XYZ file of C-alpha atoms in Angstrom:
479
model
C -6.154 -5.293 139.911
C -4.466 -6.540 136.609
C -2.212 -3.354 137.027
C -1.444 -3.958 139.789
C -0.672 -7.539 139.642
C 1.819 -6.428 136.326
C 3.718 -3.728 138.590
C 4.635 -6.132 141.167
C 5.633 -8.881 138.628
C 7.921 -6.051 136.978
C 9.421 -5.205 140.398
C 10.482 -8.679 140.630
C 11.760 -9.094 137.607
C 14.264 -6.052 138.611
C 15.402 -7.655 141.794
C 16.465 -10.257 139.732
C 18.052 -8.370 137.009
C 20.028 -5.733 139.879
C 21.355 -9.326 140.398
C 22.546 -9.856 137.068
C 24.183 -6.939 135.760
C 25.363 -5.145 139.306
C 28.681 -7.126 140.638
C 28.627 -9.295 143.568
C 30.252 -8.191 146.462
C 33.478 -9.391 147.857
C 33.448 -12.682 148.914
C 30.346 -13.962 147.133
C 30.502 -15.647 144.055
C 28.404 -14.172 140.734
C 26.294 -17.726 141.113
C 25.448 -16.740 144.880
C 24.877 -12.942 143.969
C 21.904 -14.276 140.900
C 20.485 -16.882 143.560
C 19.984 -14.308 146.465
C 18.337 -12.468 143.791
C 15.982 -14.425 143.170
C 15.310 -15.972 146.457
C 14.759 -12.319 147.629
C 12.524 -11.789 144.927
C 10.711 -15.190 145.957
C 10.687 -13.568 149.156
C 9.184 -10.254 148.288
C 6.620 -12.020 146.363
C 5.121 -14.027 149.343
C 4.462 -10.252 150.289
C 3.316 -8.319 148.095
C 1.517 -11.627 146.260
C 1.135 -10.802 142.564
C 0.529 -14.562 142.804
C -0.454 -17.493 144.583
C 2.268 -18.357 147.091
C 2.979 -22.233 144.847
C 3.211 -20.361 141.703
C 6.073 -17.858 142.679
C 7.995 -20.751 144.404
C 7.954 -22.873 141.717
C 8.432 -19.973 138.898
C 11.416 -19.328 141.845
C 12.671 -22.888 141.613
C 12.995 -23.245 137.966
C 15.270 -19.949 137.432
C 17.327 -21.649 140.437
C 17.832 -24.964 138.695
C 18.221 -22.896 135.270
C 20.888 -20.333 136.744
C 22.915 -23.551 138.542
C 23.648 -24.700 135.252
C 25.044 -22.149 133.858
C 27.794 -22.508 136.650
C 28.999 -25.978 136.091
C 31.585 -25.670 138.225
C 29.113 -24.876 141.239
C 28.648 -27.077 144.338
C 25.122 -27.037 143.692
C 23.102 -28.966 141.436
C 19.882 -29.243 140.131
C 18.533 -32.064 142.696
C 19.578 -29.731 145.678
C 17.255 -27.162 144.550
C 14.775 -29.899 144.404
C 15.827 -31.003 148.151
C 12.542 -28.979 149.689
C 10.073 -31.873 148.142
C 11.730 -34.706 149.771
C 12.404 -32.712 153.101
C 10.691 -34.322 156.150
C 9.623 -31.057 157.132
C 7.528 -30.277 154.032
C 5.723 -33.792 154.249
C 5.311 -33.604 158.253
C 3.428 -30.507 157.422
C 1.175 -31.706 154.965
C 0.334 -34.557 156.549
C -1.040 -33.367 159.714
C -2.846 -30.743 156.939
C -4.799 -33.940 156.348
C -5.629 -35.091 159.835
C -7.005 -31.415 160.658
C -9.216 -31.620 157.536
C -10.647 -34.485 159.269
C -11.669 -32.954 162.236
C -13.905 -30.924 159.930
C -15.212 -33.117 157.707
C -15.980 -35.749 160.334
C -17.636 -33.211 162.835
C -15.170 -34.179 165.414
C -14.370 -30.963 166.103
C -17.956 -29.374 166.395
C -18.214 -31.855 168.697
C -15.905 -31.337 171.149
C -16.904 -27.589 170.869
C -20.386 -28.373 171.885
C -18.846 -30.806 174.487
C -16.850 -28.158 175.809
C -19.468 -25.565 175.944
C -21.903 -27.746 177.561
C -19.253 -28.919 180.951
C -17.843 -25.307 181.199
C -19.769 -22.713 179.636
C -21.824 -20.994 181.484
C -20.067 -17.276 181.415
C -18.905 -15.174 178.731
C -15.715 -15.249 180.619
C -15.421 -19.145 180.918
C -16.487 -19.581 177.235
C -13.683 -17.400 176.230
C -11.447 -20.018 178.109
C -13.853 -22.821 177.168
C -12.549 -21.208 173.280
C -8.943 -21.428 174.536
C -9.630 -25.466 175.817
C -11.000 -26.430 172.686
C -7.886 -24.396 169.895
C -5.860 -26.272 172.595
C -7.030 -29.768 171.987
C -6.997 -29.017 168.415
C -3.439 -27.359 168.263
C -0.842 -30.601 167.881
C -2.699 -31.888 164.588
C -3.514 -28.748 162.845
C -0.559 -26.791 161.423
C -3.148 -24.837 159.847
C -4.381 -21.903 162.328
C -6.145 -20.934 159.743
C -8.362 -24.064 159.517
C -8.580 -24.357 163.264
C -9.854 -21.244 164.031
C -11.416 -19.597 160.972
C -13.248 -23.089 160.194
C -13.483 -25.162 163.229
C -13.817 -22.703 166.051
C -14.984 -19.103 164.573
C -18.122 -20.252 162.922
C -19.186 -21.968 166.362
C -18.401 -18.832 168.520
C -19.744 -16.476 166.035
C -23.401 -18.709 166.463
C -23.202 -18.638 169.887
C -22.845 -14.798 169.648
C -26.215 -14.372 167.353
C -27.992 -16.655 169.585
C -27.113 -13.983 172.216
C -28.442 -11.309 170.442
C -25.311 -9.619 169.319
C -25.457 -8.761 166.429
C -22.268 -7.175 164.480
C -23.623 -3.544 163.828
C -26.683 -3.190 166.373
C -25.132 -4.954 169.218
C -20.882 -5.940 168.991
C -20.764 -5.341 172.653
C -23.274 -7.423 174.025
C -21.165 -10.416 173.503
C -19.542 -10.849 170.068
C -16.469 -8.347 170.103
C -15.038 -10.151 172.929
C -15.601 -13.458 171.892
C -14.008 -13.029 168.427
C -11.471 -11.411 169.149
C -10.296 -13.692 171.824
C -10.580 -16.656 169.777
C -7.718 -15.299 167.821
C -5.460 -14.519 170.398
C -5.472 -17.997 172.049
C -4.901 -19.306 168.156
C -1.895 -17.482 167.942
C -0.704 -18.463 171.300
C -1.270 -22.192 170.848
C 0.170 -22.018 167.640
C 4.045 -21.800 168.849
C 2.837 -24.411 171.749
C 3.829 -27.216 169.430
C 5.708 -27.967 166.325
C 2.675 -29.158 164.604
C 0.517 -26.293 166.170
C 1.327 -23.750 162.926
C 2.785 -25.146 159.569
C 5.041 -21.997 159.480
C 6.990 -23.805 162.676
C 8.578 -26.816 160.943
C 9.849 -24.181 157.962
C 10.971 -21.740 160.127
C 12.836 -24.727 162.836
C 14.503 -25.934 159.330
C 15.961 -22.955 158.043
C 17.230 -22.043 161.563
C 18.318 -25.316 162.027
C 20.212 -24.993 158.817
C 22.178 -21.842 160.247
C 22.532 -23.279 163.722
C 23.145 -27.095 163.123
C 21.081 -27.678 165.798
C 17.924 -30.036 166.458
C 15.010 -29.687 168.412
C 12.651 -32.780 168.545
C 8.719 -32.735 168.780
C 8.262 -33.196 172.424
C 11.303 -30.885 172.903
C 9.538 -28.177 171.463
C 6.701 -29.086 173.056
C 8.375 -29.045 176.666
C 10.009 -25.676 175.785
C 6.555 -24.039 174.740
C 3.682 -25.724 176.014
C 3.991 -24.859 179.668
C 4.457 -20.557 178.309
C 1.877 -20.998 176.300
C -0.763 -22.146 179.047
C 0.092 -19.756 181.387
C -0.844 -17.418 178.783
C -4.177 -19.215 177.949
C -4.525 -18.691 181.568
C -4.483 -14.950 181.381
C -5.480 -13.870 177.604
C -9.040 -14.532 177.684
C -9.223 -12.230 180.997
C -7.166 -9.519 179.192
C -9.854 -9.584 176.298
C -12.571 -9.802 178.582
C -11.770 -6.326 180.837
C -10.534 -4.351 177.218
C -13.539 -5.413 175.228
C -15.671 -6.284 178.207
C -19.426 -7.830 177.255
C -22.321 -6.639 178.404
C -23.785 -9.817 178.565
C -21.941 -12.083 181.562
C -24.317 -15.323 181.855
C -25.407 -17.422 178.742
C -27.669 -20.702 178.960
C -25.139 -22.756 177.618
C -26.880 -26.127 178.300
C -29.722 -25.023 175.936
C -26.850 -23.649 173.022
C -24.641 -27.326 173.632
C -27.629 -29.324 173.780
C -28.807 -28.099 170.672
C -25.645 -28.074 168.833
C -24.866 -32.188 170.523
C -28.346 -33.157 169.185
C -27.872 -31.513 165.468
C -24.846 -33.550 165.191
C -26.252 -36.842 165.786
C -24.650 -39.781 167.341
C -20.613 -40.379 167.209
C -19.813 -41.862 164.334
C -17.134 -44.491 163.473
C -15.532 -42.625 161.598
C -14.750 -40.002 164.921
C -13.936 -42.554 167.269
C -11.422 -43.877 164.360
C -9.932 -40.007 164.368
C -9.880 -40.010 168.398
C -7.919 -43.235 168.363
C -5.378 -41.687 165.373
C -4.996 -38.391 166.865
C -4.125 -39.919 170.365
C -2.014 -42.589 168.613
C -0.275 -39.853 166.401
C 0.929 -37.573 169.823
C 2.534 -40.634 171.225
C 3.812 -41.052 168.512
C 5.724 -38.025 167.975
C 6.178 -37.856 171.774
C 8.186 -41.069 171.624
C 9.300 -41.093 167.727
C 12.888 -41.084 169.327
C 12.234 -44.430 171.555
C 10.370 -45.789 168.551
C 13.213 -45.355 165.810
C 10.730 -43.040 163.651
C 10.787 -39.036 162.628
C 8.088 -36.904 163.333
C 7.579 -36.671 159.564
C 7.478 -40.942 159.426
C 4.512 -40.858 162.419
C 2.940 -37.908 160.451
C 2.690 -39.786 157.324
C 1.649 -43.453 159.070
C -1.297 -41.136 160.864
C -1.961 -39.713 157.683
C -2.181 -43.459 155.798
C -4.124 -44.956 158.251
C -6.830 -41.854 158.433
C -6.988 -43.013 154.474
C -6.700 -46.664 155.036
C -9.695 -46.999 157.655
C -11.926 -44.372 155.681
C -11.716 -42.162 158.076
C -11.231 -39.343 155.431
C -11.296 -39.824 151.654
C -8.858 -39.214 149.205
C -11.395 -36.770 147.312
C -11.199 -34.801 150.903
C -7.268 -34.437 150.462
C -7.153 -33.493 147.202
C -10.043 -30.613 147.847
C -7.370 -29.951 150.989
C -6.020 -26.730 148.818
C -4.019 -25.598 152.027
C -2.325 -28.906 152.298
C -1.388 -28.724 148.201
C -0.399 -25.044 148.501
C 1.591 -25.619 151.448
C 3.659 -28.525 150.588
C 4.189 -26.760 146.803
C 5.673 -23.819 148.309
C 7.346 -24.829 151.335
C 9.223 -27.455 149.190
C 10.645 -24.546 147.217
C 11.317 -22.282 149.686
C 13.226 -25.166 151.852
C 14.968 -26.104 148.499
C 16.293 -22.196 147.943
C 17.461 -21.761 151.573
C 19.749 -25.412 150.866
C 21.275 -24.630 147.682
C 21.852 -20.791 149.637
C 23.200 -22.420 152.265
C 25.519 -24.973 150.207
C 26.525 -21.834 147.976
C 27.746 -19.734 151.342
C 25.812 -16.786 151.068
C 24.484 -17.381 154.570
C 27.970 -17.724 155.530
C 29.248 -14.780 153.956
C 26.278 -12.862 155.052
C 26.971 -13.732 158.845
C 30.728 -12.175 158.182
C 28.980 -9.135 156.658
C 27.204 -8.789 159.973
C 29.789 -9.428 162.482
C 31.386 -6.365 160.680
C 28.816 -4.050 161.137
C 27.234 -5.242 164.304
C 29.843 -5.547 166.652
C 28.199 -3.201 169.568
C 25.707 -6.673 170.070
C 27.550 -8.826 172.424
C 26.566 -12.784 173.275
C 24.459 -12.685 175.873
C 20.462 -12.898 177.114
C 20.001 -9.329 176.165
C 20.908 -9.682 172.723
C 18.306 -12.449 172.440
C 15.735 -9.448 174.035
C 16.909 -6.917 171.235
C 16.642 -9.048 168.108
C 13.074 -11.027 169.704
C 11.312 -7.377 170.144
C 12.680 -6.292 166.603
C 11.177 -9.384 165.543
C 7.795 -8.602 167.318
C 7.817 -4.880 165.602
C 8.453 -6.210 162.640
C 5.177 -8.552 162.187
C 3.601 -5.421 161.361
C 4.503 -5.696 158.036
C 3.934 -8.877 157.482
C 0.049 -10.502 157.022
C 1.438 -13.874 156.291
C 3.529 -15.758 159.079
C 4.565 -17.622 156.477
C 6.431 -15.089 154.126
C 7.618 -13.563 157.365
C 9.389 -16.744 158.645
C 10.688 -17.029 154.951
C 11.866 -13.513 155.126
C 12.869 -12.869 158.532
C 14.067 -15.650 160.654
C 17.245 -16.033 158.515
C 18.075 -12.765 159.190
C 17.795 -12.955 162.795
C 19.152 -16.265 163.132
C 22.597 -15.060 161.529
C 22.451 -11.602 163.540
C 22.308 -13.832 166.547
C 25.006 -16.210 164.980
C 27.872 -13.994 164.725
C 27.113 -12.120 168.372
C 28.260 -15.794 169.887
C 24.872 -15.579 171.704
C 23.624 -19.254 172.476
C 21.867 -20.785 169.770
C 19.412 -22.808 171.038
C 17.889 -20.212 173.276
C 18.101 -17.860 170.517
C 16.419 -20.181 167.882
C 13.147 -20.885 170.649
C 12.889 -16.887 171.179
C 12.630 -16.582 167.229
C 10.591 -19.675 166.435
C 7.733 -18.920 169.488
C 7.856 -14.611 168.281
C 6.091 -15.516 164.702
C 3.246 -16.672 166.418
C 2.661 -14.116 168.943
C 4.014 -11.479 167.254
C 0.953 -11.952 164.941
C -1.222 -10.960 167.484
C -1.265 -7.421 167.201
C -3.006 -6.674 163.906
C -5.968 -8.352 162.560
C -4.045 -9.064 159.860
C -1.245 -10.636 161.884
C -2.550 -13.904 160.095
C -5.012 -15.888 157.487
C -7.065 -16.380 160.430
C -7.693 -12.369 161.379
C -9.379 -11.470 158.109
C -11.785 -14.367 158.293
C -12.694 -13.336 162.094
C -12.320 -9.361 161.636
C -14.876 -9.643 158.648
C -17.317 -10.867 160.848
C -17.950 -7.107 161.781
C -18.100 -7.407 165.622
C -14.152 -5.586 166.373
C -12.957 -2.314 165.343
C -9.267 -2.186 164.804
C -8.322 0.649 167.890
C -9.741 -2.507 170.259
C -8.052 -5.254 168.522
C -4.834 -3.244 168.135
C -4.903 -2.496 171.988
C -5.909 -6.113 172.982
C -2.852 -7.421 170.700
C -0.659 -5.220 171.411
C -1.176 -6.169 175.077
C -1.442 -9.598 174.744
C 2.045 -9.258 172.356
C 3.749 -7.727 175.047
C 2.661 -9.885 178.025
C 4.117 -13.252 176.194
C 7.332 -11.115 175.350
C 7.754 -10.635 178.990
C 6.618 -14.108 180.140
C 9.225 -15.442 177.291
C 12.184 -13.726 178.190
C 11.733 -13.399 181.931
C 10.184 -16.999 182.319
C 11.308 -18.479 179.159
C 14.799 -18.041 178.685
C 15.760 -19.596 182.298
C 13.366 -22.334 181.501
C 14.909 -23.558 178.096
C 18.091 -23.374 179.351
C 17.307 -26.163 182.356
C 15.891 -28.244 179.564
C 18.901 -27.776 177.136
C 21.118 -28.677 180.219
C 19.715 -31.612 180.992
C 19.235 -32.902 177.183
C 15.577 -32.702 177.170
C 15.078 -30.560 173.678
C 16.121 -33.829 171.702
C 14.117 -36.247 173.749
């Protein structure tokens, strides 16, 4: 492993050196040559991970501020580099990091599980949608998938499935391979429903955002992917259910809710505190506009008041490591696509592709061509966030010098991550922790992703594309 770990730190090291001593090509300065350098090697580290995602962005961000001044004559200084840490986008994320930590350390979200369960579970098929109900409810306060379906939902579904007698080597079939495998593709669905739904959205909005010029609003985003996203709840847990169909179609779910209701105890304070936050935090961002406030400045008020009322401890947030890691790295990797941006290499690199790409015209079908690329494409990639780091730049200037509408472009890019992940079980953080469970083989999961993939590529260009264009005609994407 230590080899291993050495050999990818070397090949890094020579992305940035090729940088160095091989000339910049015409129309980019030497400064903009070293700094693509080493935001592609950033950018190949997220992948191949010799180390934690924070430590390469912030090893990343101090040869940025060290190469800018050695160009004093640069438009970029030191503090843009630094830009990423006081971006509203890094602290909306990590914000709502902390109100999804305290749906788990409160039990609230156990206990809408069990809640759920007990009204509407009484099928393996309607607990698969009864799954979908409950990642649903959970979706517009935790950016972390991750956390709302490898910690909140998985370990609840997986119970359910021993309780049934399925058992991951003796019995998968009886019940288990379906359920687990379903509860990650409705995770990955409602995770491009809303902005908040998948911390990877809010970096990958603001780097297309700063190719585009163009701003889409909380509720916007919500109106242009929530109503997609439940038609496909609607259909994915039937998909899983006839590919990897149980053998087991009734379950006593009174017994399995009442049980899990009664080991909880009675609602605490601190819930109904959360309930009253969460509800007051999706009006807020719903009306942030009316109110005068960012979705970053409700984010943070939800945040302090979850502190300020007890509701979750300070200990709890500092043990949050995906909230830490998050707003370390996404700081730096916001902060590298700025000082990019202010240097012109995106610029430059859209005039490099209008050279060699002019057989794309503007039009719907080039947003088809680069979306499916961008679907294929998640195959190499088990981190949606290195991908969006890595790959929605690109795309976003391939659509940007084709003329091709922006806006419609930027939604078919930004909603792709998500379920584009779908069709490995690596696709995400949340795959490994659910595929180790030992109930799916990968020829089933492939084949139910795959299918699942392909449906929402359909659904969002047939269905999708008309549909965002009524709502950027009448203004709604900025409400």
């Amino acid at each position: 492993m230590l080899k291993s770990n050495v050999l990818k730190t070397i090949l890094l090291a020579v992305i940035i050196l090729l940088s160095i001593f091989i000339p910049p090509p015409d129309g980019l300065t030497k400064e903009a040559w070293i700094l693509a350098g080493i935001y592609l090697s950033a950018i190949v580290g997220l992948v191949i991970k010799p180390y934690p995602e924070p430590v390469i962005m912030l090893v990343a961000v101090a040869l940025t501020c060290f190469t800018v001044t050695k160009f004093p004559d640069s438009p970029v200084k030191s503090m843009d580099v630094l830009s990423g840490y006081a971006s509203g986008t890094t602290w909306l994320v990590f914000s709502a990091f902390t109100l999804s930590a305290a749906f788990v350390t409160t039990g609230l979200g156990k206990r809408l599980a069990y809640w759920f369960i007990l009204k509407f579970g009484s099928t393996t098929l309607r607990l698969g949608y009864v799954t979908a109900l409950l990642d649903l409810v959970l979706a517009p306060a935790t950016p972390s998938n991750t956390a709302r379906a490898g910690g909140v939902v998985f370990p609840i579904i997986n119970s359910i499935a021993t309780v049934l007698g399925s058992t991951p080597k003796e019995t998968p079939c009886k019940a288990g391979r379906y359920l687990m495998v379903n509860v990650y593709m409705v995770t990955k669905t409602t995770s491009y429903m809303f902005l908040t739904g998948f911390a990877g959205n809010a970096l990958a909005l603001q780097l297309i955002s700063d190719i585009f010029h163009i701003h889409i609003s909380w509720i916007g985003w919500m109106l242009a992917g929530a109503p997609l996203g439940l038609l496909m709840l609607c259909i994915i847990p039937y998909i899983c259910y006839r590919i990897a169909s149980p053998e087991i179609k009734e379950i006593d779910n009174v017994a399995i809710a009442t049980n899990g209701l009664q080991s909880l105890g009675a609602m605490s304070l601190k819930e109904k505190g959360l309930v009253v936050i969460f509800i007051a935090a999706l009006l807020g961002w719903i009306f942030s506009r009316h109110l005068g406030l960012t979705e970053s400045a409700v984010a943070i008020i939800a945040m302090g008041a979850a502190l300020l009322f007890n509701i979750i401890g300070w200990s709890d947030v500092q043990k949050n490591k995906g909230g830490w890691n998050t707003l370390m790295w996404y700081g730096g990797i916001i902060g590298l696509s700025a000082t990019l941006s202010k240097e012109g290499f995106f610029r430059w690199l859209a005039d490099f592709l209008s050279a060699h790409l002019d057989f794309l015209s503007a039009g719907n079908m080039t947003i088809v061509i680069i979306v499916f690329l961008s679907v294929l494409v998640r195959y190499f990639f088990a981190s949606g966030g290195a991908y969006v780091a890595a790959m929605v730049p690109v795309f976003a200037t391939v659509g940007l010098v084709t003329g091709t509408a922006p806006v419609l472009l930027a939604l078919a890019i930004l909603f792709s991550n998500s379920y584009g992940g779908c069709i490995t079980h690596y696709g995400g953080a949340a795959g490994p922790i659910i595929f180790a469970a030992g109930y799916n083989d990968i020829k089933s999961w492939w084949s139910i992703g795959t299918v699942v993939a392909l449906c929402t590529f359909l659904i969002h260009m047939v269905c999708g594309i008309p549909w965002w264009g009524f709502l950027l005609q009448h203004g709604m994407l900025q409400f």
